[in-house]
């Protein structure tokens, strides 16, 4: 194992900011894992708390294969490590699983060191690479069923896996070691010295969160890819692109992917998300909107307008209840044709949401918006206009927009479900009373709040309580394990204004605290000045409960502003809504 640091000997914490680990994971197969210990956000503000890794692999038969590279931030560390393992001039093949920069960011650098290497990738990936690599290079298109024999028993078979989570993705399976290289699929943003998934409890929350954010919107594509994986034979190791490799708990974790994806694919209502991959910030913005939609229990299917057949675009548009469309570049003939095909099949019962991509050549959003409005199609949320490089607040706005669309489409279904409950049972459940609280939190530039009543003390040592948070709440992404927040206790007889304010429905991205008096807690979250009491808290664990997450939280600080005040109590008559 090799571990190298970028920062000398200042102190232990800084030394481990960026490191590289090399581990022999199977015969003639070395993992080159670039460990980014301190990265607390990834792509579309996934609430990441545990850093991440960028995994690359070297297979040495009679010929040498490099599977993926790494992020540009590791450039010198990665190249030095690669040179220490092999003479780059002897590399025969570079497999590019997909062209997202965190995996292909050093392909051009490696090609300069390995001029005779042939790049193996999907057709779409090679088209993208030609725009990224400035010198001519040897290349070959691979697809499902194609194989290369590199000697010493290493025969590598390829599996087309589009939309996981880019349209150009492929998997690679080494028959000798029964190792499949899956890039983003089956990964997680979790940085740890342990190469494999030894501690299931430590990684399962990150594994699920990663799936929900990246893979869930592509559940149908994932099921298709897993079906092809099943035809390969026994799989001993899943060598992913981020986090620990799957080995110890491979069966459990792949079964999770299977069941989550089946549930997502069977969703009664589907939203189609249409975008142009590798253009501006379309991927990240689209994924943020998709995350918000999924919170409401709807299925999401993502299609690249520039690479997908018109028939496939129209098929999804025809059965989707809502359409999300990222503005394509004006120069993309294929994407423009895709937009025209959407306009030709959309119905007035569907809803639409539009977003700019900040790619420098966006089709004007108002022009496309007017075309849909003229067809009688309702907007699910105001068009998202991007005026600067997207940051945390922009991605949060996109997530909220997706949630708004999902709630709009599920409203009628939810009413039917409520009416279907047994009247006596719902009245009995409604007799459970609760206090009234407002949860407030801030992380970086993103802040949020929600009215809460399902709160109960759960432990004495340490002092802790549970709180139920609906999955479709915007605050959900800021209430992950390790996140900190303030629980504000409302006062009986003095809570109506605060309750009214925080129940107000706002446009995506609006400041929830406008007009409210606040102070800043030690953990950075807002304290409501007019609250009876407040507690500074941290999320310790979570449990999935159907349409809610049940969070166990501990209390670090607390104060009561009025010692003779009483907590506001919420008395309900029925238990099938708040």
Coordinates of C-alpha atoms in Angstrom, one line a residue:
X1 CA 0.0 0.0 0.0
X2 CA 1.2 3.5 -0.8
X3 CA -0.1 6.6 0.8
X4 CA 1.1 10.0 -0.3
X5 CA 0.2 13.5 0.9
X6 CA 0.0 16.8 -0.9
X7 CA 0.9 19.0 2.2
X8 CA 4.1 18.1 3.9
X9 CA 4.3 17.8 7.7
X10 CA 2.2 20.8 9.0
X11 CA -0.2 18.6 11.1
X12 CA -2.0 15.3 10.9
X13 CA -5.3 16.8 9.8
X14 CA -3.8 18.7 6.9
X15 CA -1.6 15.8 5.9
X16 CA -4.6 13.7 5.0
X17 CA -6.3 16.2 2.8
X18 CA -5.4 14.4 -0.4
X19 CA -3.8 11.0 -0.4
X20 CA -3.4 8.1 -2.8
X21 CA -3.7 4.4 -1.8
X22 CA -2.6 1.5 -4.0
X23 CA -3.9 -2.0 -3.1
X24 CA -3.7 -5.3 -4.9
X25 CA -7.4 -6.3 -5.0
X26 CA -7.1 -9.5 -7.2
X27 CA -4.4 -11.3 -9.2
X28 CA -2.6 -8.8 -11.4
X29 CA -5.1 -6.1 -10.5
X30 CA -4.3 -3.0 -8.5
X31 CA -6.7 -0.3 -7.3
X32 CA -5.4 3.3 -7.3
X33 CA -7.7 5.1 -4.9
X34 CA -7.4 8.9 -4.6
X35 CA -8.7 9.8 -1.2
X36 CA -10.3 13.2 -0.8
X37 CA -10.7 13.3 2.9
X38 CA -12.2 16.8 3.4
X39 CA -14.6 17.2 0.5
X40 CA -17.9 17.8 2.2
X41 CA -20.0 18.5 -1.0
X42 CA -20.1 16.7 -4.3
X43 CA -21.7 17.8 -7.6
X44 CA -25.2 18.8 -6.7
X45 CA -24.9 19.4 -3.0
X46 CA -25.7 15.8 -1.9
X47 CA -25.2 16.6 1.8
X48 CA -21.9 14.6 1.8
X49 CA -20.2 14.4 5.1
X50 CA -17.5 11.7 4.8
X51 CA -15.3 12.9 1.9
X52 CA -15.0 10.8 -1.3
X53 CA -12.6 8.7 -3.3
X54 CA -11.8 8.5 -7.0
X55 CA -11.0 4.9 -7.9
X56 CA -8.9 3.8 -10.9
X57 CA -7.6 0.3 -11.7
X58 CA -4.6 -1.3 -13.3
X59 CA -4.8 -4.8 -14.8
X60 CA -1.6 -6.4 -16.0
X61 CA -1.8 -9.5 -18.2
X62 CA 0.5 -9.9 -21.2
X63 CA -0.9 -6.5 -22.0
X64 CA -1.7 -3.7 -19.6
X65 CA -5.1 -2.0 -19.1
X66 CA -5.9 1.2 -17.1
X67 CA -9.5 1.5 -16.1
X68 CA -10.4 5.2 -15.6
X69 CA -8.1 7.9 -14.3
X70 CA -8.9 10.5 -11.6
X71 CA -9.8 14.1 -10.8
X72 CA -7.6 17.0 -11.9
X73 CA -6.9 17.9 -8.3
X74 CA -4.9 14.7 -7.9
X75 CA -2.9 15.2 -11.2
X76 CA 0.6 15.1 -9.9
X77 CA -0.1 12.6 -7.1
X78 CA -1.9 10.3 -9.5
X79 CA 0.6 10.4 -12.3
X80 CA 3.6 9.8 -9.9
X81 CA 1.7 6.9 -8.4
X82 CA 1.0 5.4 -11.8
X83 CA 4.6 5.8 -12.9
X84 CA 5.6 4.0 -9.7
X85 CA 3.4 1.0 -10.6
X86 CA 4.1 0.7 -14.3
X87 CA 6.0 2.3 -17.2
X88 CA 3.2 4.3 -18.8
X89 CA 4.6 3.6 -22.2
X90 CA 3.7 0.0 -21.8
X91 CA 0.0 0.7 -21.2
X92 CA -1.9 -0.9 -24.1
X93 CA -5.5 0.1 -23.3
X94 CA -7.3 2.9 -21.4
X95 CA -10.9 2.0 -20.6
X96 CA -13.0 5.1 -20.1
X97 CA -16.1 4.0 -18.2
X98 CA -17.6 7.4 -18.8
X99 CA -16.4 11.0 -19.4
X100 CA -17.4 12.8 -16.3
X101 CA -14.3 14.9 -15.2
X102 CA -13.9 13.1 -11.9
X103 CA -13.1 9.9 -13.7
X104 CA -11.6 11.1 -17.0
X105 CA -10.0 14.3 -15.9
X106 CA -6.5 12.9 -16.4
X107 CA -7.0 10.9 -19.6
X108 CA -5.2 13.5 -21.7
X109 CA -2.3 13.5 -19.3
X110 CA -2.0 9.7 -19.3
X111 CA -2.2 9.6 -23.2
X112 CA 0.8 11.9 -23.3
X113 CA 2.7 9.4 -21.2
X114 CA 1.2 6.4 -23.0
X115 CA 1.1 7.5 -26.7
X116 CA 0.5 4.0 -28.0
X117 CA -2.5 3.2 -25.8
X118 CA -5.9 2.7 -27.4
X119 CA -8.9 4.2 -25.6
X120 CA -11.8 1.8 -25.3
X121 CA -15.2 3.5 -24.6
X122 CA -18.7 3.8 -25.8
X123 CA -19.5 5.7 -29.0
X124 CA -20.9 8.7 -27.1
X125 CA -17.9 8.8 -24.7
X126 CA -15.4 8.9 -27.6
X127 CA -17.4 11.8 -29.1
X128 CA -17.1 13.7 -25.8
X129 CA -13.4 12.8 -25.5
X130 CA -12.5 14.1 -28.9
X131 CA -13.6 17.5 -27.5
X132 CA -11.5 17.1 -24.4
X133 CA -8.2 15.6 -25.7
X134 CA -6.5 18.0 -28.0
X135 CA -4.2 15.6 -29.9
X136 CA -5.2 12.7 -32.0
X137 CA -5.4 9.3 -30.2
X138 CA -6.0 5.7 -30.9
X139 CA -9.6 4.7 -30.1
X140 CA -12.1 1.9 -30.4
X141 CA -15.8 1.8 -29.7
X142 CA -17.0 -1.0 -27.4
X143 CA -20.5 -2.2 -26.5
X144 CA -22.2 -5.1 -24.8
X145 CA -20.7 -8.4 -25.6
X146 CA -17.4 -7.0 -27.0
X147 CA -14.3 -8.5 -25.5
X148 CA -10.5 -8.1 -25.3
X149 CA -8.0 -10.8 -24.3
X150 CA -5.0 -9.3 -22.6
X151 CA -3.4 -12.6 -21.7
X152 CA -2.7 -14.6 -18.5
X153 CA -6.4 -15.5 -18.5
X154 CA -7.6 -11.9 -18.3
X155 CA -10.5 -11.6 -20.8
X156 CA -12.5 -8.4 -20.3
X157 CA -16.1 -8.2 -21.5
X158 CA -17.9 -4.9 -21.8
X159 CA -21.5 -4.1 -20.8
X160 CA -23.3 -1.0 -22.1
X161 CA -24.9 0.8 -19.1
X162 CA -26.2 4.1 -20.5
X163 CA -27.5 6.8 -18.0
X164 CA -25.6 5.5 -15.0
X165 CA -25.5 8.3 -14.5
X166 CA -24.2 9.7 -17.9
X167 CA -25.4 8.5 -21.3
X168 CA -21.9 7.2 -22.2
X169 CA -21.3 4.7 -19.4
X170 CA -19.9 1.2 -19.8
X171 CA -19.0 -1.6 -17.3
X172 CA -16.0 -3.9 -17.8
X173 CA -15.9 -7.5 -16.5
X174 CA -12.6 -9.4 -16.0
X175 CA -13.5 -13.1 -16.3
X176 CA -10.3 -14.3 -14.6
X177 CA -10.8 -12.3 -11.3
X178 CA -14.6 -12.1 -11.6
X179 CA -14.3 -8.4 -11.0
X180 CA -16.6 -5.9 -12.6
X181 CA -15.6 -2.3 -12.9
X182 CA -18.8 -0.1 -12.7
X183 CA -17.6 3.5 -12.3
X184 CA -20.4 5.5 -10.6
X185 CA -22.8 2.6 -10.2
X186 CA -22.7 0.8 -6.7
X187 CA -20.5 3.6 -5.4
X188 CA -20.8 6.0 -2.5
X189 CA -19.1 9.2 -1.3
X190 CA -17.3 7.7 1.7
X191 CA -13.6 8.2 2.3
X192 CA -11.8 5.6 4.4
X193 CA -8.5 3.8 4.5
X194 CA -10.3 0.5 4.2
X195 CA -10.4 -0.6 0.6
X196 CA -13.4 -2.8 0.9
X197 CA -16.9 -2.6 2.5
X198 CA -15.9 -4.2 5.8
X199 CA -18.1 -2.1 8.0
X200 CA -21.6 -2.2 6.6
X201 CA -23.1 -0.1 9.3
X202 CA -20.6 2.7 8.6
X203 CA -21.3 2.9 4.9
X204 CA -25.0 2.0 4.5
X205 CA -26.3 5.6 5.0
X206 CA -23.9 7.0 2.4
X207 CA -24.6 4.1 0.0
X208 CA -28.3 4.7 0.1
X209 CA -28.0 8.5 -0.1
X210 CA -25.7 8.2 -3.2
X211 CA -28.3 5.8 -4.8
X212 CA -31.2 8.2 -4.2
X213 CA -29.3 11.2 -5.6
X214 CA -27.6 9.6 -8.6
X215 CA -29.0 6.2 -9.5
X216 CA -32.6 6.4 -8.5
X217 CA -33.6 8.7 -11.4
X218 CA -32.2 6.1 -13.7
X219 CA -33.8 3.0 -12.1
X220 CA -35.0 1.4 -15.4
X221 CA -31.5 1.8 -16.9
X222 CA -30.0 0.3 -13.8
X223 CA -32.3 -2.7 -13.8
X224 CA -31.3 -3.3 -17.5
X225 CA -27.6 -3.1 -16.6
X226 CA -28.0 -5.5 -13.6
X227 CA -29.8 -7.9 -15.9
X228 CA -26.8 -7.9 -18.2
X229 CA -24.5 -8.2 -15.2
X230 CA -26.4 -11.4 -14.2
X231 CA -25.5 -12.9 -17.6
X232 CA -21.8 -12.5 -17.1
X233 CA -21.4 -15.2 -14.5
X234 CA -20.2 -15.0 -10.9
X235 CA -19.1 -11.5 -9.7
X236 CA -16.7 -11.6 -6.8
X237 CA -15.8 -7.9 -6.5
X238 CA -17.6 -4.7 -7.7
X239 CA -14.8 -2.2 -8.3
X240 CA -16.7 1.0 -8.3
X241 CA -15.6 4.6 -9.0
X242 CA -16.2 6.1 -5.5
X243 CA -15.9 4.8 -2.0
X244 CA -15.1 1.3 -0.7
X245 CA -15.2 -1.6 -3.2
X246 CA -18.0 -4.1 -2.7
X247 CA -16.8 -7.6 -1.6
X248 CA -17.7 -8.5 2.0
X249 CA -21.4 -7.4 1.6
X250 CA -21.7 -7.5 -2.2
X251 CA -24.8 -9.6 -2.2
X252 CA -26.6 -7.5 0.4
X253 CA -25.8 -4.2 -1.3
X254 CA -26.6 -5.4 -4.8
X255 CA -30.0 -6.7 -3.5
X256 CA -30.6 -3.2 -2.1
X257 CA -30.0 -1.7 -5.6
X258 CA -32.3 -4.3 -7.1
X259 CA -35.2 -3.6 -4.7
X260 CA -34.8 0.1 -4.6
X261 CA -34.8 0.2 -8.4
X262 CA -37.8 -2.1 -8.8
X263 CA -39.8 0.1 -6.4
X264 CA -38.7 3.2 -8.3
X265 CA -39.5 1.7 -11.8
X266 CA -42.9 0.6 -10.6
X267 CA -44.0 4.1 -9.5
X268 CA -47.5 4.8 -10.6
X269 CA -46.5 8.3 -11.9
X270 CA -43.4 9.1 -13.9
X271 CA -41.7 12.4 -14.7
X272 CA -39.5 12.6 -17.8
X273 CA -36.3 14.8 -17.5
X274 CA -34.8 15.8 -20.8
X275 CA -31.5 17.5 -21.0
X276 CA -28.2 17.8 -23.0
X277 CA -25.4 15.9 -21.3
X278 CA -22.0 17.5 -20.9
X279 CA -23.4 21.0 -21.6
X280 CA -23.0 23.7 -19.1
X281 CA -24.4 22.6 -15.7
X282 CA -27.3 20.6 -17.2
X283 CA -26.3 17.3 -15.5
X284 CA -26.0 18.7 -12.0
X285 CA -29.0 21.0 -12.2
X286 CA -31.1 18.2 -13.7
X287 CA -30.0 15.7 -11.0
X288 CA -30.9 18.3 -8.3
X289 CA -34.4 18.6 -9.7
X290 CA -34.8 14.8 -10.0
X291 CA -33.8 14.5 -6.4
X292 CA -36.6 16.8 -5.4
X293 CA -39.1 14.9 -7.5
X294 CA -38.1 11.5 -6.0
X295 CA -38.7 12.8 -2.5
X296 CA -42.4 12.9 -3.4
X297 CA -42.5 9.2 -4.3
X298 CA -42.6 9.7 -8.1
X299 CA -40.5 7.9 -10.6
X300 CA -38.0 9.9 -12.7
X301 CA -36.5 8.9 -16.1
X302 CA -33.7 10.9 -17.6
X303 CA -33.0 11.2 -21.3
X304 CA -30.3 13.0 -23.2
X305 CA -31.9 15.0 -26.0
X306 CA -28.7 15.0 -28.1
X307 CA -28.1 11.3 -28.2
X308 CA -31.5 9.6 -27.9
X309 CA -33.7 8.5 -30.8
X310 CA -36.8 10.7 -31.4
X311 CA -39.1 7.7 -30.9
X312 CA -37.7 7.0 -27.4
X313 CA -38.0 10.7 -26.5
X314 CA -41.6 10.7 -27.6
X315 CA -42.4 7.4 -25.9
X316 CA -41.3 8.7 -22.5
X317 CA -43.0 12.1 -23.1
X318 CA -46.3 10.3 -24.0
X319 CA -46.5 8.4 -20.7
X320 CA -45.0 10.9 -18.3
X321 CA -47.2 13.0 -16.1
X322 CA -44.7 15.9 -16.2
X323 CA -41.8 17.0 -18.3
X324 CA -38.6 18.7 -17.0
X325 CA -36.5 20.3 -19.8
X326 CA -33.0 21.8 -19.6
X327 CA -32.3 24.4 -22.2
X328 CA -30.1 22.9 -25.0
X329 CA -27.5 24.7 -26.9
X330 CA -28.8 26.6 -29.9
X331 CA -26.1 24.8 -32.1
X332 CA -27.3 21.3 -31.2
X333 CA -29.4 20.1 -34.1
X334 CA -30.3 16.8 -32.4
X335 CA -31.4 18.5 -29.2
X336 CA -33.5 21.0 -31.1
X337 CA -35.2 18.2 -32.9
X338 CA -35.8 16.5 -29.5
X339 CA -37.5 19.7 -28.2
X340 CA -39.7 19.8 -31.3
X341 CA -40.7 16.2 -30.8
X342 CA -41.7 17.0 -27.2
X343 CA -43.9 19.8 -28.4
X344 CA -45.6 17.5 -30.9
X345 CA -46.8 14.9 -28.3
X346 CA -47.3 16.8 -25.0
X347 CA -50.9 17.0 -23.7
X348 CA -52.6 19.8 -21.8
X349 CA -53.1 17.5 -18.8
X350 CA -49.3 17.3 -18.3
X351 CA -47.1 19.8 -16.5
X352 CA -43.8 21.2 -17.5
X353 CA -40.8 22.7 -15.8
X354 CA -37.9 24.5 -17.6
X355 CA -34.4 25.3 -16.5
X356 CA -31.4 27.1 -18.0
X357 CA -28.0 25.4 -18.0
X358 CA -25.6 28.3 -18.0
X359 CA -23.7 26.8 -20.9
X360 CA -23.1 30.0 -22.8
X361 CA -25.3 29.1 -25.7
X362 CA -28.7 28.2 -24.1
X363 CA -31.8 28.2 -26.2
X364 CA -33.8 31.2 -24.8
X365 CA -36.1 29.8 -22.1
X366 CA -38.9 32.3 -22.7
X367 CA -39.2 31.2 -26.3
X368 CA -39.7 27.5 -25.4
X369 CA -41.8 28.4 -22.4
X370 CA -44.2 30.3 -24.7
X371 CA -44.6 27.4 -27.0
X372 CA -45.7 25.1 -24.1
X373 CA -48.0 27.7 -22.7
X374 CA -49.7 28.2 -26.1
X375 CA -50.4 24.5 -26.1
X376 CA -52.3 24.8 -22.8
X377 CA -49.6 23.1 -20.7
X378 CA -49.4 24.2 -17.1
X379 CA -46.0 25.2 -15.5
X380 CA -45.1 23.3 -12.4
X381 CA -42.7 26.0 -11.2
X382 CA -41.4 29.3 -12.6
X383 CA -38.6 28.7 -15.2
X384 CA -35.2 28.4 -13.4
X385 CA -32.9 31.1 -14.7
X386 CA -29.2 30.8 -14.1
X387 CA -27.3 34.1 -14.0
X388 CA -24.0 32.8 -12.5
X389 CA -22.1 29.6 -11.8
X390 CA -24.5 27.5 -9.8
X391 CA -23.7 27.2 -6.1
X392 CA -25.3 25.5 -3.1
X393 CA -28.3 27.8 -3.0
X394 CA -29.0 27.3 -6.7
X395 CA -29.0 23.5 -6.4
X396 CA -31.3 23.8 -3.3
X397 CA -33.7 25.9 -5.4
X398 CA -33.7 23.2 -8.1
X399 CA -34.4 20.5 -5.5
X400 CA -37.3 22.5 -4.1
X401 CA -38.7 23.1 -7.6
X402 CA -38.6 19.3 -8.2
X403 CA -40.4 18.8 -4.9
X404 CA -43.1 21.4 -5.9
X405 CA -43.7 19.5 -9.2
X406 CA -43.9 16.2 -7.4
X407 CA -46.4 17.5 -4.8
X408 CA -48.5 19.0 -7.6
X409 CA -48.8 15.6 -9.3
X410 CA -49.4 13.6 -6.2
X411 CA -52.0 15.8 -4.6
X412 CA -55.0 14.1 -6.0
X413 CA -53.5 10.6 -5.2
X414 CA -52.8 11.6 -1.6
X415 CA -56.3 12.8 -1.1
X416 CA -57.7 9.5 -2.3
X417 CA -55.4 7.6 0.0
X418 CA -56.5 9.7 3.0
X419 CA -60.2 9.1 2.2
X420 CA -59.6 5.4 2.0
X421 CA -58.5 5.0 5.6
X422 CA -60.9 3.6 8.3
X423 CA -62.6 6.6 10.0
X424 CA -62.5 5.2 13.5
X425 CA -58.8 4.3 13.2
X426 CA -57.9 7.7 11.9
X427 CA -59.8 9.4 14.7
X428 CA -58.2 7.3 17.3
X429 CA -54.7 8.0 16.0
X430 CA -55.5 11.7 15.9
X431 CA -55.8 11.7 19.7
X432 CA -52.1 11.5 20.0
X433 CA -51.1 15.0 20.9
X434 CA -47.7 16.7 20.2
X435 CA -45.9 19.9 20.8
X436 CA -45.3 22.6 18.2
X437 CA -41.7 23.3 17.1
X438 CA -39.8 24.9 14.2
X439 CA -36.6 23.3 13.0
X440 CA -34.1 25.7 11.5
X441 CA -30.8 24.9 9.9
X442 CA -28.1 26.5 7.8
X443 CA -25.2 25.0 5.9
X444 CA -23.0 27.3 3.9
X445 CA -25.2 29.5 1.8
X446 CA -28.3 27.3 2.2
X447 CA -30.8 27.7 5.0
X448 CA -34.2 26.1 5.6
X449 CA -36.9 25.6 8.2
X450 CA -40.0 23.6 8.8
X451 CA -42.9 23.4 11.3
X452 CA -42.7 20.1 13.2
X453 CA -44.9 18.4 15.7
X454 CA -43.8 14.8 15.6
X455 CA -41.0 15.2 18.2
X456 CA -40.4 13.0 21.3
X457 CA -37.6 12.6 23.8
X458 CA -35.8 9.3 23.2
X459 CA -32.8 9.2 25.6
X460 CA -31.3 10.6 28.8
X461 CA -27.6 9.8 28.4
X462 CA -26.9 11.5 26.1
X463 CA -29.9 13.8 26.0
X464 CA -31.7 13.0 22.7
X465 CA -35.0 13.0 20.9
X466 CA -36.5 11.8 17.7
X467 CA -38.1 13.9 15.0
X468 CA -40.1 12.7 12.0
X469 CA -39.3 14.5 8.7
X470 CA -41.4 13.8 5.6
X471 CA -39.4 12.7 2.6
X472 CA -40.8 15.5 0.4
X473 CA -39.6 18.3 2.8
X474 CA -37.1 20.6 1.3
X475 CA -35.2 20.6 4.6
X476 CA -34.5 16.8 4.2
X477 CA -31.2 17.3 2.4
X478 CA -30.0 19.4 5.3
X479 CA -31.0 16.9 7.9
X480 CA -28.6 14.0 7.1
X481 CA -26.5 12.2 9.7
X482 CA -23.9 14.6 11.1
X483 CA -25.9 17.7 10.2
X484 CA -26.6 20.3 12.9
X485 CA -29.7 22.3 13.4
X486 CA -31.8 24.2 16.0
X487 CA -35.1 22.9 17.4
X488 CA -37.2 26.0 18.4
X489 CA -40.0 25.4 20.9
X490 CA -43.1 27.5 20.3
X491 CA -45.0 29.1 23.2
X492 CA -48.6 28.4 24.0
X493 CA -50.7 31.5 23.2
X494 CA -47.8 33.2 21.3
X495 CA -47.1 31.0 18.3
X496 CA -49.7 31.8 15.6
X497 CA -47.6 34.3 13.7
X498 CA -44.6 32.1 13.6
X499 CA -46.7 29.1 12.6
X500 CA -48.5 31.0 9.9
X501 CA -45.1 32.3 8.5
X502 CA -43.5 28.9 8.3
X503 CA -46.5 27.2 6.8
X504 CA -46.5 29.7 4.0
X505 CA -45.9 28.2 0.6
X506 CA -42.9 30.0 -1.1
X507 CA -41.4 29.9 -4.5
X508 CA -38.3 27.7 -4.9
X509 CA -35.2 29.5 -3.6
X510 CA -37.1 32.1 -1.6
X511 CA -35.6 33.1 1.8
X512 CA -37.7 31.3 4.5
X513 CA -36.5 33.8 7.2
X514 CA -37.5 37.1 5.6
X515 CA -39.4 39.2 8.1
X516 CA -38.5 36.9 11.1
X517 CA -36.3 37.9 14.0
X518 CA -33.4 35.5 14.4
X519 CA -30.1 35.1 16.2
X520 CA -27.2 32.8 15.2
X521 CA -26.6 29.6 17.2
X522 CA -23.1 28.3 17.9
X523 CA -23.7 25.7 15.2
X524 CA -24.5 28.4 12.6
X525 CA -28.2 27.7 12.4
X526 CA -30.8 30.4 13.0
X527 CA -32.5 30.7 16.5
X528 CA -36.0 32.2 16.4
X529 CA -35.9 35.2 18.8
X530 CA -39.6 34.8 19.7
X531 CA -39.4 31.1 20.5
X532 CA -40.0 29.9 24.1
X533 CA -36.8 27.8 24.1
X534 CA -34.2 26.4 21.7
X535 CA -31.8 23.5 21.5
X536 CA -28.8 23.1 19.3
X537 CA -28.8 19.5 17.9
X538 CA -27.0 17.0 15.7
X539 CA -28.5 14.2 13.7
X540 CA -27.0 10.9 14.9
X541 CA -29.0 8.2 13.0
X542 CA -32.0 7.8 10.8
X543 CA -34.6 5.1 10.1
X544 CA -36.8 4.9 7.1
X545 CA -40.5 4.9 7.9
X546 CA -42.5 4.7 4.7
X547 CA -43.1 8.4 3.8
X548 CA -41.0 9.8 6.6
X549 CA -37.5 9.6 8.0
X550 CA -37.3 9.2 11.7
X551 CA -34.2 11.0 13.0
X552 CA -32.5 10.4 16.3
X553 CA -30.8 13.6 17.4
X554 CA -28.7 14.6 20.4
X555 CA -28.7 18.0 22.1
X556 CA -25.5 20.0 22.6
X557 CA -26.8 23.4 23.9
X558 CA -30.2 24.8 25.1
X559 CA -31.9 27.7 26.7
X560 CA -35.3 28.8 27.8
X561 CA -36.3 32.4 27.3
X562 CA -39.4 32.5 29.5
X563 CA -39.3 30.2 32.6
X564 CA -43.0 30.3 33.2
X565 CA -44.0 29.7 29.6
X566 CA -45.7 26.5 28.3
X567 CA -45.0 24.6 25.1
X568 CA -47.6 25.0 22.4
X569 CA -49.6 21.8 21.9
X570 CA -51.1 20.5 18.7
X571 CA -54.4 18.7 19.2
X572 CA -55.7 16.8 16.1
X573 CA -59.0 15.1 15.4
X574 CA -57.7 12.7 12.8
X575 CA -54.4 11.0 12.3
X576 CA -54.1 10.9 8.5
X577 CA -52.6 14.3 8.0
X578 CA -50.8 16.9 10.1

